[in-house]
Short mmCIF file of C-alpha atoms and ligand atoms in Angstrom, two decimals:
data_model
loop_
_atom_site.label_atom_id
_atom_site.label_comp_id
_atom_site.label_asym_id
_atom_site.label_seq_id
_atom_site.Cartn_x
_atom_site.Cartn_y
_atom_site.Cartn_z
CA MET A 1 -29.81 24.59 38.02
CA LYS A 2 -26.62 24.73 36.18
CA LEU A 3 -26.74 26.22 32.96
CA PRO A 4 -24.73 25.06 30.18
CA ALA A 5 -21.77 27.00 28.54
CA LYS A 6 -22.81 28.47 25.18
CA ALA A 7 -21.50 29.72 22.13
CA THR A 8 -22.45 29.94 18.47
CA ILE A 9 -21.70 32.08 15.35
CA THR A 10 -24.64 33.75 13.70
CA GLU A 11 -25.44 34.16 9.98
CA ARG A 12 -24.24 37.58 10.41
CA GLY A 13 -20.88 36.78 11.45
CA ALA A 14 -21.10 37.26 15.31
CA VAL A 15 -19.45 35.37 17.78
CA LEU A 16 -21.84 34.86 20.60
CA LEU A 17 -19.97 33.66 23.95
CA GLY A 18 -21.93 32.93 27.18
CA GLU A 19 -25.04 34.90 27.94
CA SER A 20 -23.79 38.64 27.52
CA VAL A 21 -21.26 38.78 24.74
CA ALA A 22 -20.97 39.14 20.98
CA CYS A 23 -17.61 39.39 19.49
CA ASP A 24 -16.78 40.87 15.89
CA ALA A 25 -20.40 41.64 14.68
CA PHE A 26 -23.53 43.47 16.25
CA HIS A 27 -26.19 41.13 17.78
CA GLU A 28 -29.51 42.68 19.09
CA THR A 29 -29.63 40.54 22.20
CA ARG A 30 -26.26 40.97 23.53
CA PRO A 31 -25.26 44.06 26.07
CA LEU A 32 -21.62 43.54 25.49
CA ARG A 33 -19.76 43.92 22.18
CA VAL A 34 -15.89 43.02 21.79
CA VAL A 35 -13.74 43.90 18.75
CA THR A 36 -11.13 41.44 19.03
CA HIS A 37 -8.95 43.43 16.56
CA ALA A 38 -9.11 46.23 14.00
CA HIS A 39 -9.37 44.15 11.08
CA ALA A 40 -12.80 45.07 8.69
CA ASP A 41 -14.16 41.44 9.16
CA HIS A 42 -14.11 41.87 12.77
CA LEU A 43 -15.67 45.41 12.96
CA MET A 44 -18.93 44.49 11.39
CA GLY A 45 -22.03 46.51 12.67
CA LEU A 46 -19.81 48.57 14.87
CA GLY A 47 -21.93 51.73 14.68
CA ARG A 48 -24.96 49.67 15.91
CA SER A 49 -23.11 48.30 18.77
CA LEU A 50 -22.13 51.71 19.74
CA LYS A 51 -25.61 52.85 19.59
CA ASN A 52 -27.49 49.71 21.15
CA CYS A 53 -24.80 47.89 23.68
CA GLU A 54 -24.19 48.67 27.11
CA LYS A 55 -20.48 48.69 26.36
CA VAL A 56 -17.96 47.98 23.51
CA LEU A 57 -15.03 46.31 24.71
CA MET A 58 -11.54 46.26 22.97
CA THR A 59 -7.77 47.26 23.68
CA LYS A 60 -6.31 50.57 23.64
CA ALA A 61 -4.63 49.87 20.76
CA THR A 62 -7.39 48.48 18.69
CA ARG A 63 -9.32 51.65 19.67
CA ASP A 64 -6.68 53.78 18.46
CA LEU A 65 -6.20 51.68 15.30
CA ILE A 66 -10.01 51.60 14.35
CA LYS A 67 -9.58 55.51 14.63
CA ALA A 68 -6.51 55.52 12.25
CA THR A 69 -7.91 53.37 9.74
CA GLN A 70 -11.99 54.15 9.70
CA SER A 71 -11.94 58.00 10.72
CA PRO A 72 -11.50 59.90 14.25
CA THR A 73 -15.02 60.33 14.70
CA ALA A 74 -15.59 56.48 14.26
CA LEU A 75 -15.83 55.79 17.96
CA LYS A 76 -17.73 59.13 19.17
CA THR A 77 -20.92 57.78 20.01
CA GLY A 78 -21.31 54.95 22.65
CA THR A 79 -19.47 53.56 25.57
CA ILE A 80 -16.12 52.03 24.62
CA LYS A 81 -14.66 50.39 27.43
CA THR A 82 -10.72 49.82 27.18
CA LEU A 83 -9.36 46.67 28.79
CA GLU A 84 -5.62 45.68 29.31
CA TYR A 85 -4.67 41.91 28.42
CA GLY A 86 -5.65 39.71 31.25
CA LYS A 87 -7.55 42.02 33.37
CA ALA A 88 -11.34 41.03 33.88
CA LEU A 89 -14.54 42.69 33.46
CA GLU A 90 -17.32 41.52 35.72
CA HIS A 91 -20.99 41.64 34.06
CA GLY A 92 -23.69 39.85 35.77
CA ASN A 93 -22.58 36.41 36.33
CA GLU A 94 -20.00 36.64 34.01
CA ARG A 95 -16.38 37.66 33.84
CA ILE A 96 -14.82 38.43 30.39
CA THR A 97 -10.95 38.72 29.55
CA LEU A 98 -9.10 39.94 26.68
CA ILE A 99 -5.91 37.95 26.35
CA LYS A 100 -2.88 38.47 23.73
CA ALA A 101 -3.23 37.05 20.34
CA ASP A 102 -0.20 37.61 17.89
CA HIS A 103 -2.06 38.64 14.84
CA ILE A 104 -1.94 42.53 14.68
CA LEU A 105 -1.02 45.19 17.24
CA GLY A 106 -3.78 44.88 19.84
CA ALA A 107 -5.55 41.88 18.74
CA ALA A 108 -7.02 39.67 21.62
CA GLN A 109 -8.38 36.32 22.43
CA VAL A 110 -11.67 36.45 24.45
CA LEU A 111 -12.29 34.38 27.43
CA VAL A 112 -15.90 34.43 29.05
CA GLU A 113 -16.43 32.36 32.36
CA ASN A 114 -19.57 31.97 34.37
CA ALA A 115 -20.21 31.47 38.17
CA ASN A 116 -20.34 27.68 37.52
CA GLY A 117 -16.87 27.59 36.20
CA ASP A 118 -17.82 27.25 32.57
CA ARG A 119 -15.29 28.68 30.24
CA VAL A 120 -15.75 29.74 26.83
CA VAL A 121 -12.96 31.28 24.37
CA TYR A 122 -12.87 32.71 20.96
CA THR A 123 -9.15 32.82 19.54
CA GLY A 124 -9.98 35.77 17.09
CA ASP A 125 -7.47 35.87 14.47
CA PHE A 126 -4.12 34.55 15.63
CA ARG A 127 -0.83 33.18 14.41
CA LEU A 128 0.59 30.31 17.11
CA ASP A 129 4.00 31.52 17.69
CA GLY A 130 3.24 34.54 20.18
CA THR A 131 -0.12 33.71 21.25
CA PRO A 132 -0.84 32.02 24.82
CA VAL A 133 -3.12 28.86 24.36
CA LEU A 134 -5.87 29.03 26.46
CA ASP A 135 -6.61 25.47 27.96
CA ASP A 136 -9.42 23.74 29.69
CA CYS A 137 -12.29 25.44 27.98
CA ASP A 138 -16.13 23.83 27.55
CA ILE A 139 -16.19 25.72 24.26
CA LEU A 140 -13.51 26.94 21.88
CA VAL A 141 -14.16 29.09 19.06
CA VAL A 142 -11.10 28.86 16.34
CA GLU A 143 -10.69 30.96 13.62
CA ALA A 144 -10.21 29.17 10.18
CA THR A 145 -8.52 31.20 7.55
CA TYR A 146 -5.85 28.29 6.84
CA GLY A 147 -8.61 25.67 7.70
CA HIS A 148 -7.78 23.27 4.76
CA PRO A 149 -5.04 21.01 5.40
CA SER A 150 -3.51 22.13 1.94
CA PHE A 151 -2.91 25.47 3.49
CA ARG A 152 0.52 24.68 4.89
CA ARG A 153 3.49 26.76 5.31
CA SER A 154 6.71 24.45 6.24
CA PHE A 155 9.58 26.02 4.57
CA ASN A 156 12.92 25.51 5.32
CA VAL A 157 13.96 29.16 5.70
CA ASP A 158 12.90 31.77 7.70
CA VAL A 159 10.63 34.20 5.86
CA ARG A 160 11.56 37.42 7.75
CA ASP A 161 15.49 36.83 6.77
CA LEU A 162 14.49 36.30 3.41
CA LEU A 163 12.03 39.40 3.30
CA VAL A 164 15.10 41.04 4.40
CA SER A 165 17.65 40.18 2.15
CA MET A 166 15.31 40.45 -1.01
CA VAL A 167 14.84 44.16 0.33
CA GLU A 168 18.45 44.78 0.85
CA LYS A 169 19.33 43.67 -2.57
CA ARG A 170 16.58 45.58 -4.68
CA LEU A 171 17.62 48.75 -2.79
CA ARG A 172 20.78 48.78 -4.67
CA LEU A 173 18.59 49.43 -7.73
CA GLY A 174 16.42 52.35 -6.15
CA THR A 175 12.86 52.45 -4.49
CA VAL A 176 11.54 49.26 -3.26
CA TYR A 177 7.82 49.20 -2.70
CA ILE A 178 5.92 46.96 -0.16
CA PHE A 179 2.11 46.19 -0.42
CA GLY A 180 0.23 44.55 2.37
CA PHE A 181 -2.70 45.06 4.86
CA HIS A 182 -2.46 47.36 7.78
CA GLY A 183 -1.04 45.98 10.25
CA LYS A 184 1.13 43.63 8.19
CA LEU A 185 2.98 46.66 6.66
CA GLN A 186 3.95 47.57 9.96
CA GLU A 187 5.22 44.05 10.89
CA VAL A 188 7.45 44.56 7.65
CA MET A 189 8.78 47.89 9.01
CA GLN A 190 9.72 46.50 12.14
CA ILE A 191 11.25 43.44 10.61
CA LEU A 192 13.34 45.98 8.45
CA HIS A 193 14.18 48.26 11.16
CA ASN A 194 15.52 45.32 13.40
CA ALA A 195 17.79 44.48 10.57
CA ASP A 196 18.93 47.95 10.42
CA VAL A 197 17.57 48.72 7.25
CA THR A 198 18.15 52.23 7.71
CA VAL A 199 16.70 54.13 4.44
CA PRO A 200 13.61 56.12 4.75
CA PHE A 201 10.57 54.65 4.98
CA ILE A 202 7.83 56.50 2.75
CA MET A 203 3.99 55.87 3.05
CA PRO A 204 0.57 57.67 2.36
CA GLU A 205 -1.25 59.28 5.02
CA ARG A 206 -3.29 56.68 6.22
CA VAL A 207 -0.42 54.08 6.43
CA PHE A 208 1.32 56.95 8.41
CA HIS A 209 -1.28 57.42 10.86
CA VAL A 210 -1.33 53.67 11.47
CA SER A 211 2.21 53.31 11.73
CA LYS A 212 2.13 56.20 14.47
CA VAL A 213 -0.42 54.29 16.45
CA CYS A 214 1.73 51.27 16.34
CA GLU A 215 5.13 53.12 17.72
CA LYS A 216 2.85 54.87 20.27
CA HIS A 217 1.90 51.31 21.66
CA GLY A 218 5.75 50.41 21.68
CA MET A 219 6.41 49.03 17.80
CA GLN A 220 9.95 50.70 16.78
CA LEU A 221 9.50 51.31 12.82
CA GLY A 222 12.25 53.40 11.92
CA CYS A 223 12.42 56.44 9.91
CA LEU A 224 9.02 57.17 8.95
CA THR A 225 8.05 59.92 6.22
CA PRO A 226 4.57 60.81 4.65
CA ALA A 227 4.76 60.55 0.89
CA THR A 228 3.24 64.18 0.76
CA LYS A 229 6.91 65.65 2.21
CA LYS A 230 8.94 67.25 -0.57
CA GLU A 231 11.83 64.93 0.35
CA ALA A 232 9.80 62.10 0.06
CA LYS A 233 8.65 63.22 -3.35
CA GLU A 234 12.30 63.55 -4.56
CA LEU A 235 13.25 59.93 -3.55
CA LEU A 236 10.02 58.40 -5.17
CA GLU A 237 10.24 60.49 -8.34
CA GLY A 238 14.04 59.69 -8.67
CA ASN A 239 13.69 55.92 -7.99
CA LEU A 240 16.30 56.54 -5.19
CA PRO A 241 16.94 53.99 -2.19
CA CYS A 242 14.09 54.12 -0.03
CA VAL A 243 11.23 51.97 1.04
CA ALA A 244 7.62 52.76 0.18
CA PHE A 245 4.99 51.06 2.05
CA TYR A 246 1.44 51.03 0.51
CA HIS A 247 -2.12 49.26 1.14
CA VAL A 248 -2.54 46.13 -1.02
CA ASN A 249 -5.56 48.09 -2.72
CA ALA A 250 -2.73 50.40 -4.37
CA ARG A 251 -0.74 47.49 -5.87
CA GLY A 252 -2.17 48.30 -8.99
CA THR A 253 -1.48 51.89 -9.27
CA VAL A 254 1.69 52.70 -7.43
CA GLY A 255 5.27 52.15 -8.43
CA LEU A 256 4.75 50.12 -11.34
CA ASP A 257 8.17 50.10 -12.79
CA CYS A 258 10.00 49.74 -9.50
CA SER A 259 11.05 46.64 -7.47
CA ARG A 260 7.87 45.44 -5.65
CA ILE A 261 7.31 42.87 -2.89
CA TRP A 262 3.88 41.96 -1.97
CA VAL A 263 3.39 40.30 1.47
CA SER A 264 0.68 37.53 1.68
CA GLY A 265 -0.22 34.61 3.74
CA TRP A 266 -1.89 32.75 0.68
CA GLU A 267 1.49 31.29 -0.22
CA PHE A 268 2.19 27.48 0.43
CA ARG A 269 4.47 26.06 -2.07
CA SER A 270 7.50 28.38 -1.65
CA PRO A 271 8.60 31.24 0.61
CA ALA A 272 8.72 33.62 -2.34
CA ARG A 273 8.08 33.55 -6.20
CA GLN A 274 7.84 36.18 -9.03
CA THR A 275 4.58 37.29 -9.74
CA GLY A 276 5.24 40.15 -12.39
CA PHE A 277 7.57 42.54 -13.85
CA LYS A 278 10.21 43.03 -11.00
CA GLU A 279 7.42 41.86 -8.73
CA HIS A 280 7.65 39.29 -6.01
CA VAL A 281 5.22 37.57 -3.34
CA VAL A 282 6.73 36.75 -0.24
CA ALA A 283 4.72 34.52 2.20
CA LEU A 284 4.51 36.50 5.32
CA SER A 285 1.44 35.46 7.44
CA ASP A 286 -0.31 36.83 10.31
CA HIS A 287 -2.49 33.78 10.50
CA SER A 288 -1.66 30.54 11.89
CA ASP A 289 -1.57 27.66 8.79
CA PHE A 290 -3.36 24.57 9.04
CA ASN A 291 -0.86 23.05 11.34
CA GLY A 292 -0.84 25.79 13.49
CA LEU A 293 -4.82 25.72 13.90
CA ILE A 294 -4.82 21.97 14.89
CA GLU A 295 -1.58 22.67 17.14
CA TYR A 296 -3.81 25.31 19.14
CA VAL A 297 -6.79 22.88 19.51
CA ARG A 298 -4.41 20.02 20.65
CA ARG A 299 -2.88 21.95 23.47
CA SER A 300 -6.09 23.86 24.46
CA LYS A 301 -7.93 20.21 24.91
CA PRO A 302 -11.39 21.88 24.69
CA LYS A 303 -14.52 19.63 25.21
CA LYS A 304 -16.00 21.16 21.91
CA VAL A 305 -15.00 23.46 19.09
CA ILE A 306 -16.57 25.59 16.84
CA THR A 307 -15.02 26.71 13.82
CA ASP A 308 -15.71 30.15 12.34
CA ASN A 309 -17.40 29.28 8.93
CA TYR A 310 -18.32 32.72 8.52
CA ARG A 311 -15.13 34.67 7.85
CA ALA A 312 -13.41 31.71 5.83
CA SER A 313 -14.73 29.16 3.46
CA ASP A 314 -12.93 26.14 5.07
CA GLY A 315 -14.59 25.88 8.45
CA ASP A 316 -16.27 22.41 7.63
CA ILE A 317 -13.31 20.95 6.74
CA LEU A 318 -11.14 22.15 9.59
CA ALA A 319 -14.15 21.11 12.24
CA LYS A 320 -14.04 17.60 10.32
CA GLU A 321 -10.04 17.63 10.60
CA ILE A 322 -9.93 18.36 14.24
CA THR A 323 -12.54 15.49 15.37
CA LYS A 324 -10.66 13.26 12.85
CA ARG A 325 -7.26 13.94 14.32
CA LEU A 326 -7.88 14.98 17.79
CA GLY A 327 -11.10 13.20 18.56
CA ILE A 328 -12.56 16.54 20.05
CA PRO A 329 -16.45 17.20 18.71
CA ALA A 330 -16.36 20.03 16.22
CA VAL A 331 -18.53 22.01 14.06
CA ALA A 332 -18.36 24.62 11.62
CA MET A 333 -20.92 27.80 12.17
CA PRO A 334 -22.74 29.12 10.70
CA ARG A 335 -24.05 26.00 9.21
CA LYS A 336 -25.70 26.18 5.75
CA LEU A 337 -29.20 26.39 6.95
CA ARG A 338 -32.42 25.41 5.14
CA PRO A 339 -35.03 28.41 4.82
CA GLY A 340 -36.86 28.61 8.25
CA GLN A 341 -34.36 26.51 10.18
CA GLN A 342 -32.87 28.23 12.85
CA GLN A 343 -29.27 28.02 14.04
CA LEU A 344 -28.94 26.50 17.43
CA PRO A 345 -26.01 27.07 20.23
CA ILE A 346 -23.95 24.04 21.23
CA ASP A 347 -23.86 23.72 24.77
CA GLY A 348 -21.16 22.63 26.91
ZN1 ZN B 1 -7.36 39.96 11.24
#
């Protein structure tokens, strides 16, 4: 009997693919857990997965980033199986492959194929530019962060070039603080380093550890200095030319009198705007905007689409737009359920 390809997203955010895989949250029925990347909303229930699952799959870079952002002991128990991009793992009747997603270091899409030739794909978080589009799948599960049609960034300038020129201009006045999430901060370091910005890059311990992991996995980031070092303290205290990189959570507490740039994807009207005294936000995103999400689905030509309505609030709207624009059946999951009603997987 031909079993239908299956996929669903549970009320707790687990993306279930085929028979054996749960991505990005724990699910008690699945022997394999996949972690698509090291951002917190994709690490849910990781401790339970390590305790209960046969294997927890991720790339080596994601493993190293989890240790750096969570704790060195976060992955001590359980069986971690690291997979290279493109190398498949066989499990029962299924074959699981991680494929590069352009998001943060180590990020992966997940392809599950079964003996019948059914293909189920989960994009994880991605930016279209550097992400291979997986096509001909029975079900495509797509992220929906910028799933509303108003979330489009069609600027006439290269945001990276703009960021470099803003930093260079402000360095003439002293220290420039950059605020962003892990992964994005390191992308900014790489952009500045590639543009020959050679001042010291100063950062607190955790950002330093994450950056060292990125270097270990091939990124070139420049002259990295922990903020605890004497020379770093002197530069910061004297407001001398250097770039200080802090997690966005520190935005309210450090560098308050200095030039400040905050990198955020939640900007759609202009590539940069002033948000406070000597503070600007720059529209640098590691996600596709609405057009990029639609474009991925258009190129992928899946039979059905599920939009991730757990990690984003516009999954419903994105599903409707996919059906309207591309004629492909699409549904947002998890749906808003009535009490006692069960979430059913859509078949392929
Ligand atoms: Zn992410």
